[in-house]
């Protein structure tokens, strides 16, 4: 079968408006097609410019299962290079990160500049008449950045990053406003949480507002946390489908109703006076208050960047039943007192020992085992279809506990998987 | 109580304490384990240090970096019976070995040890290996733990959920 008919037959009615077939989480062939039709095609989040802050910094990331070296060359330009020697395919970089002008393959000592050019090879007389310029490192064909967030696409052509982000671009703009200097930094290092589940369980859960009251009941019961009520039946928060697979739980209606600056962060201006005065100086009193009441977004940028108010997660698919969740605290430029609290709260809540995320991850793994059971074959995603509506911008929204996000993800997924390769 | 001047007696106290802590962790005796800590206790499981990289827990992410109140919160969460990742609980057996007295600074004793933990959970069986460093403090009722740092041998790689007491 050619790729097109394979793609069509692979879905074969497994995605319907309010239900999807369980095999979408367990089918190993489908996982391979997802690599080609999603991960090697759409814009995938790779890293943040602040992770390669200085000239010659590099850090190893992934796009799908492809290892990518994100470098900053000596002139400051960011490159996404593939970690494979063009000679015989050895890994050229075995460090996780560092600072280097070049990468030397340990096998036969071919040396590449951090912009990908082949600088030289050992015993060069053996390559007389060969064109070095054709033997540079492979690279991700398209690289684009929004507010410091670096995305890569393996597709030579296609929608621009702005077109891909669509309406969700506003959530990133909303995020960076929480810095008095308008910039986010990713400088606190990542926790890496290995998870025996399909990546789409993670993707869907990030904006599932139905589960917190149950999965996180244990911590809500013992910690003084206001998070629980945001996801209750009485909540005025909304779920939103931005299209292109991007989804959000928009908590602003609740934060605005409460009207407390920094209430979204479980604190108040008296406890972060330096931050508050910097925000007022930067934006003016009224605008600063508005920003500090609204807080940061809870948005899942398809397919792999989850901005979760105080931290980010990056989803890395490993196999049909395995995914790694990378998580770190958001850091806002010019806000050291805010950042300290960001790190403390993030460390407590996420990662392998997190008071929140260890329970989410338990659900992902149980879901992976449960979904393999033969009857019934379907996942029911019909919560809130009767009250789904459009917001002023035309995006689908629903109650904070409704399955608007999952339905939006699957609608986009179907389009990508059924598209011609 | 002060630090025993007899080295064998000191080692006896330290071993008994460390073995008891290990048993309370293996047996999920959360409240009794919580009692082992001093009021200023710090419980630290760093990330991204196993290859020798230095990480400042005040600046960078750790798998766990609990002050005394967060240790208590963690224990309270486990005691709710609704900490899903530990219901059913991991079945655990660990060996603490290579115990060394690293230094004595009255009333504190710095101790190093290795640990191997076998975990059987509903996901699968997992083996963990770690270097442990403790500060044990002599007080009125014997030794308590003022500091415990657990450096997992694979803490720079992606690791499974670690929700039991390590």
XYZ file of C-alpha atoms in Angstrom:
587
model
C 0.000 0.000 0.000
C 1.244 3.511 -0.612
C 1.433 6.034 2.218
C -1.860 7.703 1.393
C -4.025 4.620 1.424
C -2.201 3.314 4.485
C -2.991 6.526 6.303
C -6.649 6.338 5.342
C -7.075 2.714 6.243
C -5.179 3.222 9.488
C -7.851 5.530 10.880
C -10.779 3.769 9.237
C -13.509 5.511 11.197
C -11.674 5.268 14.510
C -12.243 8.983 15.197
C -15.859 10.098 15.554
C -17.282 13.374 16.873
C -17.752 12.242 20.480
C -15.719 9.053 20.686
C -12.400 7.600 19.572
C -11.277 4.017 19.279
C -8.997 2.636 21.991
C -6.529 1.233 19.469
C -5.412 4.802 18.672
C -3.360 4.582 21.873
C -1.974 1.074 21.372
C -1.426 0.513 17.634
C 2.355 0.420 16.973
C 1.918 0.974 13.224
C -0.122 4.067 13.916
C 2.662 5.357 16.162
C 5.108 5.121 13.242
C 2.669 7.023 11.005
C 2.300 9.675 13.692
C 6.066 10.168 13.539
C 5.849 10.897 9.819
C 2.516 12.698 9.575
C 2.721 14.716 12.789
C 6.149 14.868 14.417
C 8.127 15.145 11.187
C 5.720 17.589 9.635
C 4.175 20.139 11.983
C 5.976 22.785 14.032
C 7.313 21.042 17.139
C 8.613 22.913 20.169
C 12.336 22.276 20.598
C 13.693 24.606 23.264
C 14.015 28.173 24.442
C 16.614 30.679 23.287
C 17.654 31.265 26.905
C 18.856 27.639 27.090
C 21.618 28.624 24.664
C 22.080 32.121 26.014
C 25.757 32.644 25.143
C 27.581 32.287 21.828
C 28.637 28.641 21.254
C 26.187 27.243 23.823
C 24.453 24.038 22.798
C 21.834 21.703 24.245
C 20.521 18.389 22.943
C 16.750 18.174 22.386
C 14.423 16.019 20.316
C 11.774 16.320 17.638
C 9.769 13.125 17.968
C 12.477 10.478 18.278
C 15.050 12.536 16.370
C 17.904 13.934 18.477
C 18.468 17.586 17.656
C 21.378 19.744 18.807
C 20.195 23.292 19.391
C 23.230 25.527 19.031
C 23.960 29.209 19.084
C 26.807 30.054 16.741
C 29.421 32.707 17.474
C 27.305 35.308 15.675
C 24.305 34.551 17.856
C 22.210 32.621 15.339
C 20.297 29.558 16.612
C 20.594 26.307 14.600
C 18.844 22.940 14.903
C 21.334 20.277 13.819
C 20.847 16.537 13.642
C 23.103 14.502 15.880
C 24.519 12.204 13.212
C 27.922 12.296 11.582
C 27.650 12.623 7.804
C 30.489 10.135 7.402
C 29.193 6.832 8.800
C 26.360 7.927 11.043
C 27.970 8.020 14.491
C 26.601 10.362 17.188
C 28.686 13.520 17.031
C 27.571 14.867 20.415
C 27.212 12.731 23.546
C 26.940 15.563 26.076
C 23.517 16.836 27.169
C 24.642 20.454 26.899
C 27.722 22.614 26.952
C 29.631 25.337 25.183
C 31.656 24.466 22.117
C 32.510 25.980 18.763
C 32.588 22.573 17.148
C 31.623 18.910 17.440
C 34.166 16.236 16.660
C 32.899 12.781 15.824
C 34.807 10.333 18.020
C 34.847 7.618 15.344
C 37.054 9.141 12.582
C 37.494 12.655 13.928
C 35.355 14.561 11.449
C 34.803 18.007 12.916
C 31.713 20.154 12.419
C 31.239 23.826 13.281
C 28.282 24.663 15.525
C 26.473 26.055 12.486
C 26.650 22.580 10.917
C 29.488 23.137 8.399
C 32.046 20.364 8.013
C 35.303 22.038 9.055
C 37.674 19.175 8.465
C 38.394 15.464 8.515
C 41.392 13.451 9.617
C 44.028 12.481 7.005
C 42.489 14.832 4.455
C 44.555 13.538 1.552
C 42.124 10.628 1.353
C 39.385 13.049 0.339
C 41.134 14.811 -2.526
C 38.609 16.347 -4.899
C 35.658 15.850 -2.517
C 33.304 18.769 -1.753
C 33.231 19.448 1.996
C 30.347 21.860 1.639
C 28.049 18.934 0.748
C 28.907 17.046 3.930
C 27.633 19.377 6.644
C 25.437 18.057 9.464
C 21.811 17.434 8.688
C 19.549 20.199 9.875
C 15.925 20.759 10.663
C 14.785 22.486 7.466
C 12.655 25.146 9.098
C 13.374 26.940 12.377
C 11.217 29.721 13.777
C 10.905 31.507 17.085
C 8.137 33.254 18.949
C 9.017 35.228 22.112
C 12.127 33.087 22.554
C 10.334 29.733 22.101
C 12.145 27.865 19.323
C 10.170 25.539 17.068
C 11.370 23.274 14.272
C 9.608 21.623 11.363
C 10.951 18.769 9.258
C 8.626 19.831 6.426
C 10.469 21.904 3.820
C 7.251 23.775 3.143
C 4.027 24.347 4.986
C 2.234 26.813 7.211
C 4.401 29.391 8.973
C 4.849 29.119 12.746
C 2.440 32.024 13.172
C -0.154 30.236 11.055
C 0.367 27.017 13.032
C 0.013 28.759 16.398
C -3.070 30.615 15.143
C -5.220 31.933 17.956
C -2.999 30.278 20.559
C -0.197 32.724 19.781
C -1.959 35.151 22.110
C -1.408 32.789 25.057
C 2.381 33.021 24.621
C 2.137 36.806 24.413
C -0.013 36.715 27.545
C 2.601 34.554 29.267
C 5.580 36.833 28.734
C 3.700 39.885 30.067
C 4.081 38.402 33.537
C 7.726 39.465 33.294
C 8.299 43.187 33.921
C 10.734 42.968 31.012
C 8.382 40.968 28.795
C 10.642 37.904 28.614
C 10.548 34.324 29.836
C 13.699 32.351 30.590
C 14.192 28.595 30.878
C 17.209 28.335 33.166
C 16.269 25.973 36.011
C 17.070 22.621 34.326
C 14.565 19.887 33.521
C 13.100 16.964 35.417
C 12.619 13.958 33.141
C 9.717 11.714 34.028
C 9.588 8.364 32.239
C 6.006 7.221 31.688
C 4.661 3.949 30.322
C 1.816 5.449 28.325
C 0.973 6.733 24.874
C 1.912 10.391 24.372
C -1.667 11.343 23.502
C -2.895 10.497 27.004
C -0.526 13.193 28.266
C -1.501 15.605 25.483
C -5.221 15.240 26.266
C -4.883 15.384 30.037
C -3.061 18.730 30.059
C -6.311 20.601 29.402
C -8.652 18.075 30.974
C -10.375 20.095 33.664
C -12.521 17.168 34.774
C -9.845 15.133 36.586
C -8.175 17.480 39.132
C -10.903 17.177 41.762
C -10.382 13.407 41.844
C -6.796 12.697 40.820
C -5.429 15.487 43.015
C -7.870 15.180 45.875
C -5.133 13.936 48.218
C -3.032 17.078 47.915
C -5.982 19.491 47.759
C -7.150 17.978 51.054
C -3.908 18.579 52.934
C -2.418 21.690 51.268
C -3.971 25.128 51.402
C -4.525 25.262 47.677
C -7.178 27.173 45.783
C -6.637 25.099 42.648
C -9.398 22.624 43.431
C -12.257 25.118 43.218
C -11.109 26.312 39.783
C -12.120 22.920 38.445
C -15.339 22.439 40.372
C -18.846 22.170 38.988
C -19.477 25.839 39.900
C -16.350 27.169 38.181
C -16.739 29.933 35.589
C -13.468 28.948 33.890
C -13.748 27.677 30.313
C -12.065 25.096 28.127
C -11.131 26.282 24.649
C -10.198 24.709 21.318
C -8.013 27.104 19.319
C -7.882 24.796 16.313
C -4.653 23.226 14.979
C -4.761 20.973 18.048
C -4.039 23.782 20.535
C -6.213 23.740 23.649
C -6.604 25.767 26.812
C -8.241 25.851 30.181
C -8.874 29.573 30.501
C -9.006 30.340 34.208
C -9.266 34.112 33.793
C -13.028 34.263 34.410
C -12.414 32.806 37.884
C -9.395 35.009 38.606
C -11.285 38.101 37.449
C -14.279 37.176 39.578
C -11.981 36.929 42.622
C -10.130 40.071 41.482
C -7.020 39.546 43.600
C -3.635 40.457 42.017
C -1.361 37.389 42.172
C -4.291 35.300 43.370
C -3.606 32.980 40.396
C -0.240 32.242 42.042
C -1.701 31.668 45.503
C -0.131 34.804 46.897
C -0.660 38.580 47.125
C 1.211 41.838 46.401
C 2.377 42.240 50.034
C 4.439 39.064 49.739
C 6.157 39.990 46.461
C 6.635 43.774 46.816
C 9.677 44.069 44.526
C 7.919 42.240 41.743
C 4.747 44.291 42.077
C 6.590 47.612 42.003
C 8.552 46.547 38.926
C 5.349 45.481 37.185
C 3.683 48.816 37.968
C 6.738 50.718 36.725
C 6.798 48.678 33.522
C 3.108 48.620 32.614
C 1.446 51.337 34.712
C -0.741 50.599 37.709
C -3.943 49.673 35.899
C -2.414 47.418 33.249
C -0.090 45.783 35.807
C -3.058 44.957 38.025
C -4.913 43.493 35.069
C -1.921 41.276 34.202
C -1.467 40.226 37.820
C -5.157 39.327 38.167
C -5.329 37.369 34.887
C -2.182 35.350 35.561
C -0.375 33.105 33.114
C -2.054 30.686 30.693
C -2.824 26.994 30.979
C -2.386 26.054 27.351
C -1.327 22.953 25.427
C 0.473 23.930 22.219
C 0.110 20.946 19.881
C 1.854 18.559 19.860
C 4.353 18.925 22.698
C 4.546 22.233 24.637
C 2.367 22.565 27.703
C 2.500 25.940 29.421
C 1.066 25.250 32.875
C 0.885 28.617 34.646
C 4.135 28.317 36.609
C 6.003 25.678 34.631
C 6.342 24.158 31.191
C 6.206 20.535 30.132
C 7.678 19.168 26.941
C 6.237 15.873 25.715
C 8.693 13.450 24.090
C 7.202 10.330 22.480
C 9.431 7.261 22.848
C 7.235 4.338 21.736
C 3.528 3.614 21.368
C 3.405 2.928 25.112
C 6.148 5.211 26.402
C 6.627 8.947 26.748
C 8.961 11.217 28.689
C 7.579 14.342 30.347
C 10.215 17.070 30.693
C 9.289 19.768 33.174
C 10.826 22.931 34.561
C 9.829 26.124 36.326
C 9.110 29.169 34.206
C 11.428 32.023 35.049
C 10.432 35.601 34.305
C 13.165 38.090 33.453
C 13.513 40.791 36.053
C 11.452 38.941 38.696
C 13.812 37.114 41.098
C 11.351 36.985 44.007
C 8.591 35.618 41.774
C 11.011 33.123 40.224
C 12.127 31.722 43.557
C 8.537 30.887 44.411
C 8.027 29.469 40.888
C 10.888 27.050 41.434
C 9.747 25.990 44.899
C 6.183 25.343 43.792
C 7.240 23.595 40.602
C 9.639 21.305 42.445
C 6.921 20.364 44.872
C 4.306 19.620 42.270
C 5.925 18.091 39.161
C 8.432 15.440 38.173
C 8.760 11.824 39.323
C 8.152 12.670 43.005
C 5.740 15.564 42.395
C 2.795 15.953 44.735
C 0.593 16.473 41.646
C 2.303 14.916 38.642
C 3.120 11.546 40.154
C -0.634 11.016 40.403
C -1.320 12.242 36.854
C 1.367 9.895 35.643
C -0.165 7.031 37.588
C -3.402 7.743 35.677
C -1.574 7.758 32.304
C -0.040 4.368 33.006
C -3.284 2.822 34.283
C -5.050 4.284 31.247
C -2.526 2.606 28.951
C -3.189 -0.746 30.599
C -6.944 -0.210 30.752
C -7.339 0.838 27.154
C -5.926 -2.486 25.967
C -8.935 -4.287 27.431
C -11.157 -5.529 24.612
C -14.656 -4.324 25.581
C -15.862 -1.654 25.117
C -13.577 -0.588 22.291
C -14.300 3.139 22.490
C -13.336 6.133 24.604
C -16.362 8.348 25.199
C -15.545 12.058 24.797
C -19.040 13.491 24.794
C -18.909 15.528 27.995
C -20.456 18.958 27.414
C -21.374 18.636 23.714
C -24.822 20.071 24.555
C -23.311 23.254 25.993
C -20.332 23.703 23.654
C -20.438 27.184 22.108
C -18.263 29.753 20.308
C -16.475 32.629 22.002
C -16.225 36.153 20.563
C -13.249 35.069 18.418
C -15.112 32.053 17.030
C -13.214 29.402 19.044
C -15.107 26.485 20.584
C -15.452 26.780 24.347
C -17.169 24.846 27.110
C -17.316 24.457 30.881
C -13.936 24.008 32.578
C -14.678 20.300 33.038
C -15.935 19.663 29.488
C -14.104 17.640 26.850
C -13.850 20.463 24.312
C -10.007 20.122 24.311
C -9.944 16.381 23.604
C -12.468 16.732 20.797
C -10.393 19.563 19.305
C -7.183 17.551 19.498
C -8.717 14.561 17.753
C -10.325 16.715 15.043
C -6.911 18.168 14.205
C -5.190 14.793 14.528
C -7.548 13.265 12.007
C -6.787 16.005 9.497
C -3.030 15.520 9.878
C -3.135 11.731 9.726
C -5.399 11.630 6.670
C -3.396 14.249 4.782
C -1.250 13.107 1.866
C 2.344 12.508 2.982
C 22.914 12.714 74.484
C 26.203 13.670 72.933
C 28.282 11.883 70.312
C 29.807 8.730 71.861
C 33.564 8.922 72.114
C 33.831 5.208 71.418
C 33.874 4.706 67.642
C 32.221 1.287 67.775
C 29.393 2.703 69.894
C 28.945 5.583 67.425
C 28.840 3.215 64.471
C 26.304 1.059 66.292
C 24.010 4.066 66.863
C 24.358 5.227 63.257
C 23.720 1.796 61.760
C 20.706 1.165 63.950
C 19.264 4.543 62.985
C 19.854 4.131 59.259
C 18.505 0.569 59.226
C 15.453 1.633 61.171
C 14.786 4.478 58.740
C 15.080 2.015 55.837
C 12.598 -0.366 57.453
C 10.074 2.405 58.169
C 10.315 3.468 54.507
C 9.974 -0.084 53.188
C 6.967 -0.694 55.431
C 5.257 2.648 54.672
C 5.306 3.645 58.348
C 4.883 7.269 57.315
C 4.145 8.852 60.689
C 7.017 7.066 62.438
C 9.358 8.065 59.594
C 8.223 11.691 59.921
C 9.211 11.546 63.622
C 12.826 10.815 62.683
C 13.365 14.359 61.412
C 14.655 17.369 63.339
C 12.624 20.582 63.123
C 15.054 22.001 60.567
C 15.255 18.820 58.474
C 16.037 19.020 54.754
C 15.271 16.108 52.414
C 16.914 16.433 49.011
C 16.836 14.213 45.914
C 18.801 16.144 43.286
C 18.348 15.834 39.527
C 21.005 15.986 36.827
C 23.993 15.482 39.160
C 24.841 11.799 38.691
C 27.462 12.595 36.025
C 29.295 14.886 38.452
C 27.499 18.122 37.493
C 27.000 20.467 40.448
C 23.455 21.734 40.890
C 22.340 24.446 43.296
C 18.923 23.349 44.599
C 18.070 26.973 45.330
C 18.476 27.825 41.629
C 17.702 24.634 39.726
C 15.179 21.845 39.709
C 15.536 18.841 41.981
C 13.428 15.696 41.964
C 12.581 16.581 45.542
C 13.840 19.383 47.782
C 11.699 19.467 50.899
C 12.054 21.627 53.954
C 10.492 20.398 57.193
C 7.009 21.655 56.407
C 7.015 20.067 52.967
C 8.261 16.761 54.381
C 5.245 16.874 56.672
C 2.934 17.764 53.768
C 4.280 14.843 51.729
C 3.629 12.490 54.639
C 0.143 13.902 55.160
C -0.639 13.364 51.494
C 0.456 9.720 51.733
C -1.642 9.302 54.869
C -4.834 10.413 53.082
C -4.969 6.997 51.436
C -5.772 8.793 48.174
C -2.239 9.320 46.897
C -3.092 7.213 43.830
C 0.494 6.490 42.852
C 0.944 4.760 46.232
C -2.451 3.022 46.327
C -1.708 0.176 46.033
C 1.614 0.850 47.677
C 4.928 -0.072 46.143
C 6.269 -3.277 47.663
C 9.777 -2.446 48.735
C 12.938 -4.002 50.104
C 16.171 -2.093 50.344
C 19.707 -2.702 51.458
C 21.743 0.127 52.976
C 25.439 -0.657 52.867
C 28.928 0.806 52.771
C 28.079 2.917 55.822
C 30.856 5.364 56.683
C 31.168 8.014 59.346
C 32.387 10.933 57.244
C 32.877 13.487 60.017
C 31.763 14.431 63.491
C 30.870 17.969 64.459
C 29.192 17.698 67.842
C 26.238 17.104 68.029
C 26.108 16.281 64.280
C 27.453 13.179 62.577
C 27.856 13.146 58.821
C 27.257 9.711 57.330
C 27.619 8.266 53.838
C 26.065 5.059 52.531
C 24.935 3.303 49.368
C 21.454 1.998 48.858
C 19.852 -0.499 46.505
C 16.062 -0.527 46.455
C 13.855 -3.129 44.810
C 10.394 -1.742 44.021
C 7.505 -3.861 42.831
C 4.574 -1.697 41.732
C 1.515 -2.238 39.564
C 3.528 -0.847 36.630
C 6.437 -3.280 36.950
C 9.493 -4.158 39.027
C 12.161 -1.462 39.210
C 15.596 -1.364 40.812
C 16.978 1.895 42.157
C 20.542 2.652 43.228
C 21.630 5.681 45.208
C 24.335 7.349 47.234
C 22.906 8.610 50.504
C 24.359 11.342 52.689
C 22.905 12.007 56.109
C 23.437 14.482 58.892
C 22.325 12.734 62.082
C 22.076 14.809 65.230
C 22.343 13.691 68.850
C 19.658 15.188 71.071
C 17.786 14.426 74.268
C 16.137 11.317 72.867
C 19.022 10.020 70.772
C 19.618 10.483 67.051
C 17.439 12.378 64.625
C 17.886 13.179 60.965
C 18.671 16.794 60.070
C 19.578 16.215 56.429
C 19.281 13.464 53.881
C 20.502 13.719 50.301
C 19.747 10.854 47.939
C 21.754 10.909 44.712
C 20.236 8.374 42.345
C 22.786 6.784 40.027
C 20.553 7.690 37.052
C 19.260 11.084 38.149
C 20.326 12.728 34.890
C 18.154 10.372 32.822
C 14.398 9.978 32.492
C 13.184 8.000 35.517
C 9.894 6.432 36.490
C 7.635 7.810 39.190
C 9.377 7.875 42.560
C 6.532 8.347 45.000
C 7.558 6.033 47.837
C 9.938 7.306 50.531
C 13.492 6.967 49.227
